Short mmCIF file of C-alpha atoms and ligand atoms in Angstrom, two decimals:
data_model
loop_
_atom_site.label_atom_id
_atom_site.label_comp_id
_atom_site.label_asym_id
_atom_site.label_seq_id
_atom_site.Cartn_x
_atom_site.Cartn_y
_atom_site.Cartn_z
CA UNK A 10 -7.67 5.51 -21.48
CA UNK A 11 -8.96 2.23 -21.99
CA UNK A 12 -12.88 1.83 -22.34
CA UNK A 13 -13.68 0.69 -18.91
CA UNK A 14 -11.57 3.12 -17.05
CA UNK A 15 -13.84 5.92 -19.09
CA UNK A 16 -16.91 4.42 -18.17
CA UNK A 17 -15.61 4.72 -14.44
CA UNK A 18 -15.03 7.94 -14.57
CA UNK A 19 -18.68 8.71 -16.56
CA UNK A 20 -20.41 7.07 -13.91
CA UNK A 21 -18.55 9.72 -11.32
CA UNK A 22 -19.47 12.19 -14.11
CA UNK A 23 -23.38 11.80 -14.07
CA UNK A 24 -23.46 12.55 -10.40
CA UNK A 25 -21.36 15.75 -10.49
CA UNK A 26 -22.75 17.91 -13.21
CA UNK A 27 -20.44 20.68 -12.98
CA UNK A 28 -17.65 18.60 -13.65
CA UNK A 29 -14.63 20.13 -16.02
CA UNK A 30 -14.56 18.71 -19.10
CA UNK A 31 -10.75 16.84 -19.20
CA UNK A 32 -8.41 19.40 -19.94
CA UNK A 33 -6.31 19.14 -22.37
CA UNK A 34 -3.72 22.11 -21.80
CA UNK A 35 0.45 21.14 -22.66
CA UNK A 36 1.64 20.49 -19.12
CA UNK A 37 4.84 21.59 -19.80
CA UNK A 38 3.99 25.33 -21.20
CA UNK A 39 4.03 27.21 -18.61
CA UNK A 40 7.46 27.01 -16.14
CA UNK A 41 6.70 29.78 -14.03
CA UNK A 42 6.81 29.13 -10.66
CA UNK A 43 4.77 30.39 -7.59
CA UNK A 44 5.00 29.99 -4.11
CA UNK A 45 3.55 26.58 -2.46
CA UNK A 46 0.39 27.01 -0.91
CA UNK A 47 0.67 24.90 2.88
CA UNK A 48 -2.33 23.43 4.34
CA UNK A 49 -2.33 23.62 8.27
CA UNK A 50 -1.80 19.94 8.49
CA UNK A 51 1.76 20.28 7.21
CA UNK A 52 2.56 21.73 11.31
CA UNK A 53 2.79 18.02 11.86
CA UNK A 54 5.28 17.20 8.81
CA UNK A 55 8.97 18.25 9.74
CA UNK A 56 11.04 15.67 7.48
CA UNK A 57 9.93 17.31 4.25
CA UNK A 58 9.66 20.63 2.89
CA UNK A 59 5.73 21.10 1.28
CA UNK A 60 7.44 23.45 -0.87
CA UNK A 61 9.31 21.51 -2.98
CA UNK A 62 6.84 19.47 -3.96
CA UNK A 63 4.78 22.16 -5.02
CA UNK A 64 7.30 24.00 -6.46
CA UNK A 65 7.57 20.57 -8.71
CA UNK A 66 3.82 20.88 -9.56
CA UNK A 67 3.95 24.81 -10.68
CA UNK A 68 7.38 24.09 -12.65
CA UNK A 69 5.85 20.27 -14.30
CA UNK A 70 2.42 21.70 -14.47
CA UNK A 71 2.02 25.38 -14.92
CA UNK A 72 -0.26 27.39 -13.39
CA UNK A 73 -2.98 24.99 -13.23
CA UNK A 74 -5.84 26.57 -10.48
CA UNK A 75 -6.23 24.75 -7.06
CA UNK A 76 -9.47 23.82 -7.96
CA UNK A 77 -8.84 22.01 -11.06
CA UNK A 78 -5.61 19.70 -9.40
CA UNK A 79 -7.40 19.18 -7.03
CA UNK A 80 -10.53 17.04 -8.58
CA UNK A 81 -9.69 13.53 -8.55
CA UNK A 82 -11.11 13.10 -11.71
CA UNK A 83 -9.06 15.53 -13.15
CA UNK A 84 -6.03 14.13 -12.07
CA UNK A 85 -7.10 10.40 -13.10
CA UNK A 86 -8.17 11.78 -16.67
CA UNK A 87 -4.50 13.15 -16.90
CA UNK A 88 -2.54 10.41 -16.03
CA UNK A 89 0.63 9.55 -18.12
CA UNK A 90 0.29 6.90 -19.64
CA UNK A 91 2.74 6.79 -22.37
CA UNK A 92 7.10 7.03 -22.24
CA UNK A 93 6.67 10.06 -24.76
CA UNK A 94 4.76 11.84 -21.87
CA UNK A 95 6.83 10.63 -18.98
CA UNK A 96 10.10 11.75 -20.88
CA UNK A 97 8.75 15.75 -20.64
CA UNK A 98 8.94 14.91 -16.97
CA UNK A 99 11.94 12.96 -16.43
CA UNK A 100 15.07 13.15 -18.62
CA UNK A 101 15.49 10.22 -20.72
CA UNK A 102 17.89 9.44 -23.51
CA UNK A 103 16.25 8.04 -27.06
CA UNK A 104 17.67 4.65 -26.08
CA UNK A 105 16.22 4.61 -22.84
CA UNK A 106 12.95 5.72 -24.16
CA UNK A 107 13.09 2.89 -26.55
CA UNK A 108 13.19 0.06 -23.82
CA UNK A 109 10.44 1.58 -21.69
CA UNK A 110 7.85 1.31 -24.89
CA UNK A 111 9.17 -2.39 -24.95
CA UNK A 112 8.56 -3.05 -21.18
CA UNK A 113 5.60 -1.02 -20.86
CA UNK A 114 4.12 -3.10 -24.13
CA UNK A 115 3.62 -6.13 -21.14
CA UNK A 116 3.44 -3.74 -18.21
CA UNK A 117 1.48 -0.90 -18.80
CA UNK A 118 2.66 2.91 -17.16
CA UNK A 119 0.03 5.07 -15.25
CA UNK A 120 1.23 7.80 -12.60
CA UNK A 121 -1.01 10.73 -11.34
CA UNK A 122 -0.01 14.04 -12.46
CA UNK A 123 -0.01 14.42 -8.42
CA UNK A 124 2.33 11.54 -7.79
CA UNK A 125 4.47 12.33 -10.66
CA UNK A 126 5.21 16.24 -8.89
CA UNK A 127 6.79 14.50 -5.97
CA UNK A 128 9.37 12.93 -7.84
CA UNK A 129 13.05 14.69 -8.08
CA UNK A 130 13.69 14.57 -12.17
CA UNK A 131 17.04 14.86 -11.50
CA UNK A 132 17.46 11.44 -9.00
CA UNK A 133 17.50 8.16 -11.15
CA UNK A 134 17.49 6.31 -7.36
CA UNK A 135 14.40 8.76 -6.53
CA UNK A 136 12.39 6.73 -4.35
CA UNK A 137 8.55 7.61 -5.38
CA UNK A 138 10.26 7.33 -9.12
CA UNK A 139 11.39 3.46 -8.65
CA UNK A 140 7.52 3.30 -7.76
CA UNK A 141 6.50 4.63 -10.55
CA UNK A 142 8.09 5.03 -13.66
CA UNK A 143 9.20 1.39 -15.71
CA UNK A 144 12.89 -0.18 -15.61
CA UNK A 145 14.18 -2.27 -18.45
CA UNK A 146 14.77 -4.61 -15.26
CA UNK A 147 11.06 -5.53 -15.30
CA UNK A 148 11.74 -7.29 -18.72
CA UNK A 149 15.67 -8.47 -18.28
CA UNK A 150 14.70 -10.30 -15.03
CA UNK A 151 10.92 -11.29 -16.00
CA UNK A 152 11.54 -15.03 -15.78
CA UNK A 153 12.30 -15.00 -11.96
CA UNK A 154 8.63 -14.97 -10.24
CA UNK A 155 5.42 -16.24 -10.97
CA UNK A 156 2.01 -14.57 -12.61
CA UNK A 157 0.03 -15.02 -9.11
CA UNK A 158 2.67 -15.98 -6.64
CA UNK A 159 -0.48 -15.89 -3.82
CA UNK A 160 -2.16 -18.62 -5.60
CA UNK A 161 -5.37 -16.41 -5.79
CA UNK A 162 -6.58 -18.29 -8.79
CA UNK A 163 -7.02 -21.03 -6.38
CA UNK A 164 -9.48 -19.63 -3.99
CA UNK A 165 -11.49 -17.86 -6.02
CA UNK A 166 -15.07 -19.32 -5.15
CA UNK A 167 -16.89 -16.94 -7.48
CA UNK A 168 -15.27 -14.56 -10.08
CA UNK A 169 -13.81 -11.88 -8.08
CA UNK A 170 -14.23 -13.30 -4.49
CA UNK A 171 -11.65 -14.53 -2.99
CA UNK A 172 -12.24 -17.17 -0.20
CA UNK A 173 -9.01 -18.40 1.57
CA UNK A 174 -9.42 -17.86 5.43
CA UNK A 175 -12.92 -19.20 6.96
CA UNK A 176 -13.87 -15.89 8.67
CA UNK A 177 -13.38 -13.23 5.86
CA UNK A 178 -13.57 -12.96 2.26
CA UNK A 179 -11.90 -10.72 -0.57
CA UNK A 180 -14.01 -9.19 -3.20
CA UNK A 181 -11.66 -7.68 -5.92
CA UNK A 182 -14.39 -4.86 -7.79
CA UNK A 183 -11.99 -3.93 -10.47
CA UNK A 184 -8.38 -4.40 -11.95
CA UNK A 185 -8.23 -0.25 -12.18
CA UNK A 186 -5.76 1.41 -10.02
CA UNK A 187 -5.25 5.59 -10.77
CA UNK A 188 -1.34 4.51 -10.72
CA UNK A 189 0.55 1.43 -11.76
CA UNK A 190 2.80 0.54 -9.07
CA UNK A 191 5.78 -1.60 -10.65
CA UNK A 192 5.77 -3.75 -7.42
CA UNK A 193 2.38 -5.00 -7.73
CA UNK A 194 1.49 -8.02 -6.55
CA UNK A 195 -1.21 -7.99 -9.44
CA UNK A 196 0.68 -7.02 -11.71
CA UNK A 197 -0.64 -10.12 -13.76
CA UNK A 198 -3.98 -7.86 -14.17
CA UNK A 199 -2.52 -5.05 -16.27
CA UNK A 200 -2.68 -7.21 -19.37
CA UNK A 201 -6.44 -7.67 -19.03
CA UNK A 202 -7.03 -3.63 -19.86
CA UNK A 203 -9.22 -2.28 -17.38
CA UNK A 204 -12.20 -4.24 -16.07
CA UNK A 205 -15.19 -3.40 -13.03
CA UNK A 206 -17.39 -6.40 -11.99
CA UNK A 207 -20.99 -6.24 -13.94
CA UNK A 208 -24.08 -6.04 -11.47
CA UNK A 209 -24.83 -9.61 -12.54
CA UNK A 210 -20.73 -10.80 -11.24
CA UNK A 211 -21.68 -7.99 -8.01
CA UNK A 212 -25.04 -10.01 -7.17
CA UNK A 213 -23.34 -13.69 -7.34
CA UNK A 214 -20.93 -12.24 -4.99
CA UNK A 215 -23.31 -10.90 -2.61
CA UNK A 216 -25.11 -14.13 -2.46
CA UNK A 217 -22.02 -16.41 -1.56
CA UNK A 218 -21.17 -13.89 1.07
CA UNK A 219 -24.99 -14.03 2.72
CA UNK A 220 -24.76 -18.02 2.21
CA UNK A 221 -21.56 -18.28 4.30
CA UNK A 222 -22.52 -17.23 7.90
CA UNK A 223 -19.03 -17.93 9.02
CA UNK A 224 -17.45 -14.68 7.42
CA UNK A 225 -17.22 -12.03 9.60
CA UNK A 226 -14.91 -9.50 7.69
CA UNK A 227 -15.41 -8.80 3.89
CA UNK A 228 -11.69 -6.53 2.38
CA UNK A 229 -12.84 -4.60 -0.42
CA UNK A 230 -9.81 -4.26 -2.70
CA UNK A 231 -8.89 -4.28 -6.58
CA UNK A 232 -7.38 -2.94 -8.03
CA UNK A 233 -8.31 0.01 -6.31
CA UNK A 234 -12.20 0.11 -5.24
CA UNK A 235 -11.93 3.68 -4.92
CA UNK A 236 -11.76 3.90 -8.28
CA UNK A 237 -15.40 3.50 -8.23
CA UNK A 238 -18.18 6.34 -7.90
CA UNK A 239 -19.09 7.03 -4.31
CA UNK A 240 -22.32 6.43 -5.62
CA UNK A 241 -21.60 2.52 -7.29
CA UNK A 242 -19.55 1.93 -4.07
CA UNK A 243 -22.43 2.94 -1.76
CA UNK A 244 -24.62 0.95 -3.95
CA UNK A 245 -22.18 -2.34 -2.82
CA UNK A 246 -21.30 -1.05 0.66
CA UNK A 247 -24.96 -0.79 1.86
CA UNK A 248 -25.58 -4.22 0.58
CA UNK A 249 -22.90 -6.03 2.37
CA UNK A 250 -24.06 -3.47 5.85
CA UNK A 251 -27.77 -5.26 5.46
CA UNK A 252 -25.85 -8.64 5.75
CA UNK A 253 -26.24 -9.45 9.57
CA UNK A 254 -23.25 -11.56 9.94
CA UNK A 255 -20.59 -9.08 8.42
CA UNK A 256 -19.06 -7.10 11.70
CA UNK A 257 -16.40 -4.94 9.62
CA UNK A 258 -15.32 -3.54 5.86
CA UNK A 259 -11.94 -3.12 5.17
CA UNK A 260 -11.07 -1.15 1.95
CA UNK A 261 -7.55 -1.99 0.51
CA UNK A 262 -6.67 1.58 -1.51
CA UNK A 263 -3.80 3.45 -2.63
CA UNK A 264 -5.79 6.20 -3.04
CA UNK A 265 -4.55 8.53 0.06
CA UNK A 266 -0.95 7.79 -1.22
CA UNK A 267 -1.12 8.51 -5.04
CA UNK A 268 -4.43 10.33 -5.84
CA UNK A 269 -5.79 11.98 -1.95
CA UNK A 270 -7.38 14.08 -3.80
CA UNK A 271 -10.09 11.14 -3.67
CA UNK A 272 -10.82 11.20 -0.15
CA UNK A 273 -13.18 13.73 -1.09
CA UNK A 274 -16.14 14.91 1.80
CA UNK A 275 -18.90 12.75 -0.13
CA UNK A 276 -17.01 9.94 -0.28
CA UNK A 277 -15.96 10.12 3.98
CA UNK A 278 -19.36 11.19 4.75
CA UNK A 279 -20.62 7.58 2.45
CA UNK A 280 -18.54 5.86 4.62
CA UNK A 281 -19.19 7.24 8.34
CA UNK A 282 -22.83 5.71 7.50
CA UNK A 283 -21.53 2.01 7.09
CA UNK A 284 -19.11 1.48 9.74
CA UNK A 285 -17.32 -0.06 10.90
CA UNK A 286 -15.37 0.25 7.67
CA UNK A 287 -10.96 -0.10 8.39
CA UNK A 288 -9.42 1.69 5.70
CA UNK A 289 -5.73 -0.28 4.64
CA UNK A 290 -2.98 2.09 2.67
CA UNK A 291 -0.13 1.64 1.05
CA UNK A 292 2.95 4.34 1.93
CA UNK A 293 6.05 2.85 1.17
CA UNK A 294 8.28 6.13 2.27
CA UNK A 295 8.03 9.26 4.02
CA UNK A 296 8.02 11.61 0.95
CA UNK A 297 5.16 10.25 0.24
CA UNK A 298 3.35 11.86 3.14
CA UNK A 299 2.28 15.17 2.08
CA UNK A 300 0.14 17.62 3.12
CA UNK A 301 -2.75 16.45 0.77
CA UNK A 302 -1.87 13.15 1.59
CA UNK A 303 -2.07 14.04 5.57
CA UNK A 304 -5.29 15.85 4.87
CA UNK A 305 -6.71 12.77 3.25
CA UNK A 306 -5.82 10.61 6.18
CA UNK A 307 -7.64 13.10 8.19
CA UNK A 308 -10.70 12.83 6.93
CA UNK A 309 -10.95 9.48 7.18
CA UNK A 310 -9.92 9.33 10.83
CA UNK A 311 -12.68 12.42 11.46
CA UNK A 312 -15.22 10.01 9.79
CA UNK A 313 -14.83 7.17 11.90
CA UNK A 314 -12.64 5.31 9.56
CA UNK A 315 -8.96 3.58 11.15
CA UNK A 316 -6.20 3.61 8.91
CA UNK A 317 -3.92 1.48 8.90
CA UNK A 318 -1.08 1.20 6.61
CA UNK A 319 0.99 -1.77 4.53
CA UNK A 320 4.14 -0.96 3.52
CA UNK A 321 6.24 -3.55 0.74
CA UNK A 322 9.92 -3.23 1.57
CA UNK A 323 11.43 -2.63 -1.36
CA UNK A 324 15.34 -2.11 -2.72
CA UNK A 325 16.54 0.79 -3.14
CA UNK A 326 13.13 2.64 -1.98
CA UNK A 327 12.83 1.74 1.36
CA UNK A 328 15.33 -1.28 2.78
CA UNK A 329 17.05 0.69 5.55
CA UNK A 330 16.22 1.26 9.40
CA UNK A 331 16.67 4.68 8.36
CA UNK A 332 14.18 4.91 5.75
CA UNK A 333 11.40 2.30 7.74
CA UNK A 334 11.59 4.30 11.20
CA UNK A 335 11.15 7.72 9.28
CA UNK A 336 8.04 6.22 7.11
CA UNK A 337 6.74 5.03 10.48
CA UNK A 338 7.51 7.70 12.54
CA UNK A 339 6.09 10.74 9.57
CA UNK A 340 2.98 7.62 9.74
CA UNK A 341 2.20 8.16 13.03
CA UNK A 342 2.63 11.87 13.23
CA UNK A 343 -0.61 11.64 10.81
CA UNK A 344 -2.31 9.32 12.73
CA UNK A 345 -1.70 6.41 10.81
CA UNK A 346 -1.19 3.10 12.32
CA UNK A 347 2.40 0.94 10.53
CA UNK A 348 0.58 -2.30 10.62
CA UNK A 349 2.70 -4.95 8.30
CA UNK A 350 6.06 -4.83 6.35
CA UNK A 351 5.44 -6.90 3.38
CA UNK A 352 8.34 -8.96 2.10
CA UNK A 353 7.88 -8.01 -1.57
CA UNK A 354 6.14 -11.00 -3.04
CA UNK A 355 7.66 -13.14 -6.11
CA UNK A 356 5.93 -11.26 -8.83
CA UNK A 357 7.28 -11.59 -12.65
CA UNK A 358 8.49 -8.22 -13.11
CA UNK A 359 9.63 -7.37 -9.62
CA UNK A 360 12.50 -9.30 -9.06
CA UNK A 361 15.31 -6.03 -9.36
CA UNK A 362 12.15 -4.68 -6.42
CA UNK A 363 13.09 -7.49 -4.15
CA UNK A 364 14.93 -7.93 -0.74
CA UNK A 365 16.44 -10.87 0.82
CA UNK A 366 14.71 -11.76 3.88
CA UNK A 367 16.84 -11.11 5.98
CA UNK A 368 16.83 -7.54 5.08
CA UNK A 369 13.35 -6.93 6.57
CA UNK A 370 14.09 -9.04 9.91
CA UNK A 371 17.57 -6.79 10.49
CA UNK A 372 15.30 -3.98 9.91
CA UNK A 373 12.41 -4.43 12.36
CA UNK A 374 15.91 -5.08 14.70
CA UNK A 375 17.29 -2.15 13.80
CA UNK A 376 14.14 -0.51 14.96
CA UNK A 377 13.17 -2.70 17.93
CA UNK A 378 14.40 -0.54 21.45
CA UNK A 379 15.22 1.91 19.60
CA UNK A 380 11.72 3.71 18.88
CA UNK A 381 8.27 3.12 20.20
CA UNK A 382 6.55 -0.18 19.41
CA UNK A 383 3.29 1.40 17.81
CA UNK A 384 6.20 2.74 15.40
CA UNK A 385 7.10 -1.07 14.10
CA UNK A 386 4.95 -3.14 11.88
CA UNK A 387 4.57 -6.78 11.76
CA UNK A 388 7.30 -7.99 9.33
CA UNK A 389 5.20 -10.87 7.29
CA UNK A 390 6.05 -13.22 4.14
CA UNK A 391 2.61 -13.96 2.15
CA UNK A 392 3.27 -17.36 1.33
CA UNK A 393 2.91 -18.78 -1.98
CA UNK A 394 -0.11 -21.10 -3.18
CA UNK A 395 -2.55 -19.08 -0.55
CA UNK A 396 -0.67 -20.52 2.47
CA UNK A 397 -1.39 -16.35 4.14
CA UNK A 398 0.77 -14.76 5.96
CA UNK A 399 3.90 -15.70 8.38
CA UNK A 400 4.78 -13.29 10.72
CA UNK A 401 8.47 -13.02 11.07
CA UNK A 402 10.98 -11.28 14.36
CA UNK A 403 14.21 -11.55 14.72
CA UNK A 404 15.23 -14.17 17.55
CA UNK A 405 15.05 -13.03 21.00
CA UNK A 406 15.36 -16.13 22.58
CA UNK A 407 18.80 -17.40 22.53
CA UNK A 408 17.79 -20.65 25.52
CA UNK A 409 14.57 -22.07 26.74
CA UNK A 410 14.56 -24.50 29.62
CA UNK A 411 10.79 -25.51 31.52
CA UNK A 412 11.91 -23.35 34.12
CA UNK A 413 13.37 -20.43 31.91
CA UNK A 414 14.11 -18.62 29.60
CA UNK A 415 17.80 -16.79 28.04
CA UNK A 416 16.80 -13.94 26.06
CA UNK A 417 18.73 -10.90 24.67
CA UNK A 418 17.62 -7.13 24.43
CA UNK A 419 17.84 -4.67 21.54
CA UNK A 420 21.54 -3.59 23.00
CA UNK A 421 22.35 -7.45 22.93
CA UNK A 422 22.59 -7.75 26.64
CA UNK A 423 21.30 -10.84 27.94
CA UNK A 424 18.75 -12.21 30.63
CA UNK A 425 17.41 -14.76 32.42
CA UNK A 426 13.42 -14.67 32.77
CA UNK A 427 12.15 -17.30 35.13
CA UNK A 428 9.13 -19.00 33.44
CA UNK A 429 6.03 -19.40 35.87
CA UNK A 430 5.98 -22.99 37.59
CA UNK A 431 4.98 -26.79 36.09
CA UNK A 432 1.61 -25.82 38.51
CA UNK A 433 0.79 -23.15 36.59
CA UNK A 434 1.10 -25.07 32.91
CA UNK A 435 0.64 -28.41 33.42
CA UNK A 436 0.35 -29.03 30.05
CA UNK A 437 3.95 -27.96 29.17
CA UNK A 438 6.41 -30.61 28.24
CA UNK A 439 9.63 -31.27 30.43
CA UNK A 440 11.91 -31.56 27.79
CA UNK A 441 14.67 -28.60 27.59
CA UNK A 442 13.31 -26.35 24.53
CA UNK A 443 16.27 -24.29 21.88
CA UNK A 444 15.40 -22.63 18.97
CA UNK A 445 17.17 -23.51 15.99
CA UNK A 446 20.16 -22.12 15.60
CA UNK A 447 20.42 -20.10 18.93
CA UNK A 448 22.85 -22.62 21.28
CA UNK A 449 26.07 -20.43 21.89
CA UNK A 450 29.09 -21.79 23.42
CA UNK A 451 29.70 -18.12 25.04
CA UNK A 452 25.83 -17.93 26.57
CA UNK A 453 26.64 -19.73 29.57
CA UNK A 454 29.65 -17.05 30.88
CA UNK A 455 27.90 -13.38 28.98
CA UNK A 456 24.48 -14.96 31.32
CA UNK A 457 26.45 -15.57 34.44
CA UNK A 458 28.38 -11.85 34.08
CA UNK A 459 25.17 -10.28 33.20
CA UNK A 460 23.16 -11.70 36.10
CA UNK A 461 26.25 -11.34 38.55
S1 LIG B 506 -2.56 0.48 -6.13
FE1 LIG B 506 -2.21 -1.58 -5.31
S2 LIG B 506 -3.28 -2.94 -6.75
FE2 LIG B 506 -3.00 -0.97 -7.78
S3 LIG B 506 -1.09 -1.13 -8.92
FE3 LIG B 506 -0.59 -0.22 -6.94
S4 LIG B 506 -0.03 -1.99 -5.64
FE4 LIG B 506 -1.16 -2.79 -7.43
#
């Protein structure tokens, strides 16, 4: 653990005195097996059985009390960090080991002992493992991308604040995340060994955020913030609350995904003082929604805090209707709002992660008609060099005319929608309107049958 992750966890330390001290016990002693506990929130979970995963835990992790997997700090203290580890977990051959040491000498490996039980050893094309564990790909393709394909460099006004749009601001607290997701858009971090803002950088931030009465909206993100005490993020919270011109928080976390164990009482009951605070996650498929990971969500909703999720589509994880409408659908069952679909951005290191575009906009298609719309999140490309994000929908309009419009539905029928009256838009111009690409030589005869 490097020396800044430690002090994190000392500073959670001093305000919980009867703390474990990190145990140290061989995860892999004891294979017995018991029977999963359920919390009452799995009712709400039908795709996937609670049990296996903690059948995974008893058989990766022994008989390791409730109490103990359960602290946070436990579980951070624990994570693997190093192939030798990961291969008592997950078969791998010598040569295999081998060329994870050499890719995880440039991209570091950290996975929760929590995250790690939901992965099937057995599946090399196990979704929550592509998320996790290193591929030799990272290395063999690690020329395509860029370092910060976002351009966040660029707007940084003061270190760690990020300035781009004029009515919010980003303030990045540390590069520490409790796992190291290999599609990370910050994956340029990692190098830089573990780092949380000084007072001094915490104050200068602060200060540019008072001075610019035109922000509105400050995202708290990282790394992961969470990361932090409850205490040092209080400490920061109740200082941007006393700013009169700052209407909400968001916190950007992974926590409720990889570590719930976080979302701890203190740290919900923190929060229901400063609100509004919006609470983004990051569940990129419906395994990953577990009980504890349900119950985390939970609390957060029960303390006044909306969450909303951001999911990266991703090959071979989640790039199918099938897998998106589930993730949604296993979202909202928990409460938890599908708000974008992030085209995976053009990270070094991510390029075997990476979808044409056109995969997303078949997919948000695919699910278009065919389930609620609270169920489908905005597809969106972040563009590079900080140009934000573009939302993008497949085409509905196939024709547009001043007076109307041809447009097709989810079963590909098509329809003719009268557009209101030159009176009621003056402003519109008379000119006949098509969007690129969507003239047809058969729309004239399939509009004519259809509106016969
Ligand atoms: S939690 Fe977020 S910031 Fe941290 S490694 Fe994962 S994707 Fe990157």
């Amino acid at each position: 653990m490097h020396e800044s992750e430690k002090r994190c966890l000392e500073s959670c330390s001093n305000n919980d005195p009867e703390e474990e001290p990190p145990g140290k016990r061989s995860i892999s002693d004891d294979l017995e097996e018991e029977p999963p506990s359920r919390h009452s929130i799995s009712a709400v979970l039908e795709e996937e059985p609670p049990s296996k995963i903690a059948t995974t835990r008893y058989r990766l992790f022994g008989n390791i009390p409730d109490n103990v997997w359960d602290d946070w700090k436990w579980q951070f203290r624990n994570r693997i960090t190093r192939v030798e580890q990961l291969a008592q977990f997950i078969p791998l051959s010598t040569g295999e080991q081998a060329q994870l040491r050499l890719v995880t000498m440039r991209y570091p490996l950290a996975v929760t002992p929590y995250y790690l039980s939901l992965i099937n050893p057995d599946d090399p094309d196990d979704p929550i493992r592509k998320q996790a564990v290193p591929s030799a790909m990272e290395m063999t393709m690690g020329s395509m991308g860029v370092e910060d394909p976002l351009g966040e460099k660029e707007d940084t006004v003061v270190p760690g604040l990020v300035h781009r749009y004029p009515d919010r601001v980003l303030l990045v607290l540390t590069d520490i995340c409790p796992m190291l997701c290999r599609h990370c858009t910050r994956k340029r971090e990692w190098r830089n060994g573990g780092w949380v803002r000084s007072p001094a950088e915490i104050e200068t931030m602060l200060d540019y955020i008072s001075q610019h009465k035109a922000v509105r909206d400050v995202i708290i993100s990282g790394g992961d913030p969470l990361t932090l005490s409850t205490r040092h993020l209080e400490n920061i919270i109740s200082r941007i609350r006393e700013i009169k011109h700052i209407e909400i928080i968001r916190i950007g976390t992974r926590f409720p995904v990889v570590l719930p164990q976080r979302i701890d009482n203190e740290l919900c009951s923190m929060l229901a003082k400063y609100g509004p605070i919006w609470l983004n996650t990051h569940f990129n498929h419906v395994r990953e929604i577990t009980p504890e990971a349900a119950k985390a969500c939970d609390r957060l909703l029960r303390s006044g805090v909306p969450v909303n999720n951001q999911t990266v589509l991703l090959r071979g994880i989640n790039d199918s209707v099938e897998a998106q409408t589930k993730l949604c659908h296993g979202l909202l069952k928990i409460k938890v709002r599908p708000y974008y679909l992030f085209q995976c951005d053009e990270v070094q290191g991510t390029e075997h992660l990476r979808t044409p575009v056109e995969t997303g906009i078949k997919i948000i298609e695919g699910m278009r008609g065919h389930t609620s719309g609270l169920a489908i999140p905005t597809f969106v490309i972040d563009l590079p060099q900080g140009g934000g994000k573009v939302p993008l929908q497949p085409n509905y309009i196939l024709a547009q005319t001043e007076g109307e419009l041809v447009l097709r539905n989810y079963e590909e029928r098509i329809f003719h929608y009268r557009n209101p009256t030159k009176l009621a838009r003056p402003e519109m111009p008379a000119e006949v309107l098509c969007p690129a690409g969507s003239a047809t030589a058969r729309l004239p005869q399939e509009a004519a049958a259809n509106s016969g």
